[in-house]
């Protein structure tokens, strides 16, 4: 059966709702925080040379870039469907390429010819280095796209905060460019002390941050839901993190070949105004905002909040369905969703939130809803007498519902 036929079959059987298989991604430089529900024996399922599994990618049509050992399809979401008792699989990427606007809608297909975002949980025991994602102007010549991202910290996957639940953002407002140049030049001399030029914020469950490209950031150790543009460009500007040194190649990652060794270039990658913004918290911090009047939603049996709403490249909502209710939820755009609490049904599908997942096991906790289906509405039933259903929904660029 061709990929196109499989994609058509999945769409037909799911009536516009596509069930997705978990996409686990290892990172060789990180220690898993063990909050993404993998079986404890499976965090190193890919072997020591690949590192621990500390990420799960959602609604992804973007392959992971993990160097020469990267497995085929690593980071890509598979659609799974049952057809005559058989389990069939097709990549979400292939389904979008073959069925185009039928999956993501005219608006996104005409603008991007692909699904231009994905989301993930990243789950690290310790902090990550102060790093930066380049803007379009710095990587377009390499055939790459700049990368905005955003964070939300779901309480359901944060029963502990890890070793360092604080995140550095940007630079102190009075930082001088010469000071940054000096720490960059000190990259190979042990700790380059770039964090001394930055500020740190205590991370709070149930809130988030907007991280445009060009903004330095050193993520803390909360398990993080991270919608992002479909791109994987970065450069590490901090040389020592958690007593581990970084190789100098990490400083020059995704720099054009003829700029390697040019520290002024690295300075130029920093969006200076954004980094020294004295109102950084006001401008980048996100507390959830109700999508409609809370009273109206509560009368209908649910609550829905914008949790990521400051980027043009993606947005995200948290949807809560109260126990013992059935609701119809409409959206104007296609989206992926991941369950974080409860069980019930979503149209003809079961939905549930597993406690423990073996590596390679299929689940009923992740779906993709086509634009057409999102507009018609999906029916969600919560049969529990006490437990809410909570799911996180990730959308592509310029969500028409986000005013
Ligand atoms: Zn980042």
XYZ file of C-alpha atoms and ligand atoms in Angstrom:
404
model
C 0.000 0.000 0.000
C 1.388 3.427 -0.893
C 1.919 6.080 1.765
C -0.830 8.118 0.141
C -3.338 5.268 0.330
C -2.422 4.668 3.968
C -2.815 8.353 4.785
C -6.226 8.441 3.064
C -7.315 5.342 4.952
C -6.194 6.777 8.310
C -8.048 10.012 7.624
C -11.173 8.178 6.503
C -11.247 5.761 9.451
C -10.430 8.476 11.986
C -12.873 10.946 10.379
C -10.349 13.742 10.581
C -8.705 12.670 13.836
C -5.307 10.959 13.559
C -3.869 8.908 16.393
C -0.101 9.349 16.816
C 2.581 7.037 18.208
C 5.031 8.331 20.858
C 8.236 9.750 19.301
C 11.032 9.434 21.877
C 14.261 11.345 21.286
C 17.574 10.831 23.116
C 20.124 13.583 23.808
C 23.653 12.339 24.434
C 24.586 15.366 26.590
C 21.622 15.223 29.018
C 20.507 13.233 32.070
C 16.789 12.285 31.897
C 14.567 13.792 34.597
C 12.305 10.673 34.457
C 9.007 12.576 34.323
C 7.841 11.671 30.809
C 6.378 8.323 31.900
C 8.834 5.962 30.252
C 9.368 2.723 32.176
C 12.412 3.241 34.488
C 14.248 0.443 32.625
C 13.799 2.209 29.287
C 15.403 5.637 29.759
C 18.577 4.223 28.174
C 16.770 1.875 25.759
C 18.891 3.064 22.815
C 22.229 2.227 24.466
C 24.908 4.273 26.185
C 26.357 5.888 23.041
C 22.960 7.477 22.232
C 22.403 8.891 25.728
C 19.215 9.006 27.787
C 15.699 9.493 26.429
C 14.754 12.893 27.765
C 12.414 14.180 25.070
C 9.107 13.166 23.544
C 8.141 15.023 20.362
C 4.542 15.777 19.421
C 2.908 16.216 16.003
C 6.367 16.247 14.508
C 7.234 16.270 10.817
C 10.766 17.436 11.700
C 13.569 14.867 11.991
C 15.846 15.100 15.055
C 19.417 16.187 14.363
C 21.440 13.984 16.709
C 24.598 13.568 14.638
C 25.787 10.500 12.711
C 24.077 8.015 15.050
C 20.585 9.494 14.505
C 18.141 6.687 13.639
C 15.952 6.924 10.513
C 12.685 8.690 11.419
C 14.031 9.820 14.812
C 11.835 12.677 16.009
C 9.094 12.016 13.436
C 5.511 11.249 14.490
C 3.829 8.179 13.022
C 0.083 8.011 12.489
C -1.253 4.642 13.678
C -4.592 3.190 12.706
C -6.350 -0.151 12.926
C -7.646 -1.517 9.636
C -9.400 -4.888 9.606
C -7.619 -5.911 12.825
C -4.178 -4.915 11.496
C -2.137 -2.041 12.899
C -0.898 0.218 10.097
C 1.532 3.136 10.298
C 2.308 6.133 8.133
C 4.440 9.181 8.902
C 2.513 12.384 9.682
C 5.072 14.100 7.414
C 4.096 11.865 4.480
C 0.382 12.271 5.168
C 0.786 16.074 5.051
C 2.873 15.909 1.862
C 0.336 13.632 0.141
C -2.967 15.040 1.371
C -1.887 18.669 1.842
C -4.733 21.004 2.866
C -6.945 18.052 3.781
C -4.709 17.603 6.839
C -3.485 21.083 7.761
C -5.977 23.321 5.917
C -5.633 25.665 2.905
C -4.235 28.547 4.932
C -1.187 26.651 6.242
C -0.655 24.545 3.119
C -0.631 27.572 0.807
C 1.815 29.425 3.040
C 4.191 26.647 4.073
C 3.603 23.440 2.063
C 4.262 21.557 5.314
C 3.260 21.430 8.981
C 5.550 24.199 10.223
C 5.783 23.505 13.964
C 6.050 20.726 16.502
C 5.933 20.521 20.260
C 7.784 18.384 22.774
C 8.332 17.582 26.406
C 11.926 18.100 27.390
C 12.785 16.507 30.655
C 16.256 17.120 32.018
C 17.489 16.478 35.547
C 19.872 19.438 35.341
C 20.088 22.849 33.650
C 21.044 23.408 29.997
C 23.759 25.862 28.887
C 22.979 29.520 28.050
C 22.310 29.234 24.326
C 20.714 31.027 21.425
C 18.611 30.154 18.376
C 19.594 32.167 15.320
C 17.188 34.475 13.493
C 16.269 33.849 9.827
C 18.799 36.438 8.611
C 21.689 34.436 10.120
C 20.795 30.992 8.817
C 18.706 31.483 5.652
C 21.918 31.441 3.588
C 22.549 27.912 4.963
C 19.097 26.795 3.822
C 17.867 26.831 7.433
C 15.173 28.703 9.355
C 15.481 30.705 12.545
C 13.894 29.145 15.598
C 11.417 30.723 17.996
C 10.245 28.536 20.875
C 8.095 28.829 23.996
C 7.744 27.053 27.326
C 4.889 25.925 29.512
C 5.375 23.904 32.698
C 2.508 21.414 33.141
C 1.970 20.529 36.828
C 1.026 16.965 35.796
C 4.599 16.153 34.710
C 6.384 18.132 37.425
C 6.061 16.218 40.668
C 9.651 17.283 41.272
C 11.516 20.273 39.860
C 14.839 18.592 39.105
C 18.197 19.952 40.247
C 17.796 23.564 39.112
C 14.237 24.815 38.417
C 15.434 28.322 37.469
C 16.047 29.739 34.008
C 18.404 32.471 32.857
C 17.032 34.774 30.171
C 18.843 37.489 28.228
C 21.522 39.799 29.607
C 21.569 42.343 32.436
C 20.191 45.619 31.023
C 23.520 47.421 31.670
C 25.681 44.772 29.952
C 28.296 46.131 27.530
C 28.956 44.443 24.198
C 32.678 44.257 25.101
C 31.801 42.153 28.146
C 29.955 39.649 25.978
C 32.803 39.573 23.462
C 35.217 38.782 26.280
C 33.203 35.849 27.658
C 32.774 34.429 24.156
C 36.535 34.597 23.596
C 36.992 32.762 26.913
C 34.879 29.810 25.723
C 37.815 27.382 25.664
C 39.263 28.551 29.014
C 37.027 26.647 31.432
C 33.972 28.527 32.710
C 33.490 31.555 30.465
C 31.120 33.017 33.106
C 28.476 34.230 30.673
C 25.848 33.581 33.373
C 27.391 36.423 35.411
C 26.028 38.765 32.747
C 22.500 37.324 32.918
C 19.481 37.075 35.230
C 17.751 34.017 36.558
C 14.020 33.496 37.241
C 12.342 30.843 39.395
C 10.158 28.687 37.178
C 6.524 28.330 38.213
C 4.286 25.379 37.379
C 1.301 26.335 35.249
C 3.043 29.336 33.618
C 5.369 29.806 30.652
C 7.810 31.970 28.703
C 8.112 33.184 25.136
C 11.589 32.753 23.632
C 12.033 34.549 20.285
C 15.115 33.761 18.187
C 18.132 35.845 19.196
C 17.287 35.669 22.940
C 19.882 33.948 25.150
C 18.371 31.378 27.500
C 19.585 28.625 29.836
C 16.563 26.371 30.502
C 16.110 25.063 34.020
C 15.164 21.564 35.096
C 11.361 21.616 35.131
C 9.810 19.179 32.665
C 8.818 21.548 29.878
C 6.152 21.532 27.177
C 7.793 23.363 24.288
C 5.952 24.381 21.111
C 8.456 25.554 18.507
C 8.978 26.370 14.882
C 10.077 23.326 12.866
C 13.827 24.078 12.915
C 16.752 22.828 15.003
C 19.336 25.641 14.780
C 21.273 26.751 17.877
C 24.641 27.808 19.274
C 25.821 27.285 22.868
C 27.331 30.439 24.387
C 28.073 28.960 27.832
C 31.173 26.772 28.066
C 30.636 24.975 31.369
C 27.334 23.676 32.733
C 26.881 21.361 35.718
C 30.682 20.847 35.768
C 30.642 19.575 32.188
C 32.652 21.381 29.529
C 31.212 21.924 26.078
C 33.258 21.460 22.934
C 34.038 24.651 21.070
C 32.150 23.328 17.997
C 28.966 23.965 20.009
C 29.768 27.699 20.098
C 29.985 27.826 16.295
C 27.092 25.456 15.546
C 25.014 26.677 12.565
C 27.461 29.522 11.810
C 28.382 29.967 8.120
C 31.819 28.371 7.500
C 33.481 31.692 6.674
C 32.337 33.222 9.992
C 33.765 30.522 12.265
C 36.314 32.252 14.511
C 34.618 35.649 14.085
C 33.410 36.681 17.565
C 31.758 39.860 16.258
C 29.524 37.566 14.226
C 28.433 35.721 17.382
C 27.642 39.099 18.939
C 25.547 39.966 15.890
C 23.478 36.768 16.343
C 22.357 38.192 19.702
C 19.244 40.377 19.313
C 20.675 43.057 21.613
C 17.491 45.027 22.433
C 15.600 41.839 23.191
C 18.331 40.609 25.563
C 18.839 43.812 27.567
C 15.091 44.603 27.720
C 14.423 45.987 31.237
C 10.801 44.759 30.832
C 11.826 41.244 29.894
C 9.446 39.632 32.395
C 6.485 41.748 31.326
C 7.199 41.076 27.657
C 8.171 37.390 27.717
C 6.508 35.761 30.751
C 3.116 34.112 30.116
C 0.413 33.417 32.668
C -2.537 31.416 31.218
C -5.414 33.459 29.786
C -8.956 32.102 29.332
C -9.959 31.717 25.674
C -13.544 32.833 26.494
C -15.351 34.160 29.553
C -14.592 31.536 32.259
C -18.222 31.495 33.531
C -19.549 30.614 30.049
C -17.074 27.793 29.607
C -17.660 26.409 33.100
C -21.422 26.288 32.514
C -20.707 24.113 29.472
C -18.443 21.795 31.462
C -14.930 22.817 30.506
C -12.191 25.384 30.870
C -9.753 26.376 28.145
C -6.715 28.643 28.495
C -4.160 30.077 26.131
C -0.839 28.919 27.568
C 1.405 30.021 24.662
C 0.225 33.183 22.918
C 3.081 35.610 22.255
C 4.579 34.140 19.071
C 3.435 34.460 15.454
C 4.860 31.028 14.665
C 2.766 28.817 16.988
C 0.367 28.908 19.915
C -0.936 26.447 22.508
C -3.957 25.887 24.719
C -4.687 23.802 27.801
C -8.142 22.222 27.685
C -9.796 20.837 30.840
C -13.034 18.800 30.662
C -14.810 18.462 33.997
C -15.754 15.001 35.362
C -19.028 13.543 34.103
C -19.480 15.913 31.153
C -19.575 15.790 27.363
C -18.559 18.856 25.361
C -18.080 19.824 21.725
C -14.927 21.865 21.156
C -14.319 23.837 17.970
C -11.125 25.445 16.723
C -10.332 27.366 13.535
C -7.009 25.621 12.836
C -5.450 22.147 12.737
C -3.657 21.047 15.908
C -1.820 18.280 17.697
C -2.772 17.290 21.242
C -1.209 15.408 24.137
C -3.131 14.125 27.161
C -1.682 14.971 30.572
C -4.544 13.872 32.839
C -7.669 11.698 32.848
C -9.393 9.392 30.376
C -12.514 9.210 28.256
C -13.334 9.512 24.581
C -12.633 11.903 21.740
C -15.080 11.275 18.911
C -14.684 7.548 18.130
C -11.297 7.268 19.871
C -10.452 6.352 23.411
C -8.241 8.818 25.184
C -6.221 8.033 28.277
C -3.178 9.194 30.173
C -0.789 6.279 30.770
C 1.184 6.114 34.017
C 4.021 4.115 32.480
C 4.995 3.538 28.840
C 7.474 0.979 27.531
C 9.799 2.177 24.775
C 8.083 1.228 21.496
C 4.651 0.754 23.074
C 1.660 2.443 21.465
C -0.598 4.745 23.488
C -3.942 6.539 23.260
C -2.655 9.859 24.532
C -1.648 11.745 21.392
C -3.687 12.871 18.367
C -3.740 15.261 15.437
C -6.961 17.012 14.398
C -7.319 18.241 10.805
C -8.446 21.813 10.167
C -11.772 20.667 8.727
C -12.467 18.473 11.743
C -11.331 21.195 14.168
C -13.861 23.571 12.594
C -16.689 21.009 12.722
C -15.802 20.310 16.353
C -14.711 17.254 18.302
C -16.844 15.630 20.968
C -15.056 14.824 24.207
C -16.629 12.796 27.005
C -15.222 12.494 30.502
C -16.864 9.520 32.263
C -14.857 9.908 35.486
C -16.620 10.851 38.716
C -13.627 12.779 40.031
C -10.767 13.242 37.566
C -10.708 16.015 34.958
C -9.420 15.395 31.447
C -6.532 17.757 30.737
C -4.875 18.018 27.323
C -2.379 20.411 25.747
C -3.079 21.536 22.152
C -0.373 22.899 19.815
C -1.227 25.026 16.775
C 0.732 26.341 13.789
C 1.440 29.990 12.843
C -1.089 32.806 13.232
C -3.937 30.899 14.833
C -7.101 32.765 13.681
C -8.629 32.261 17.159
C -5.779 34.139 18.843
C -6.681 37.807 18.872
Zn 16.496 26.802 23.254
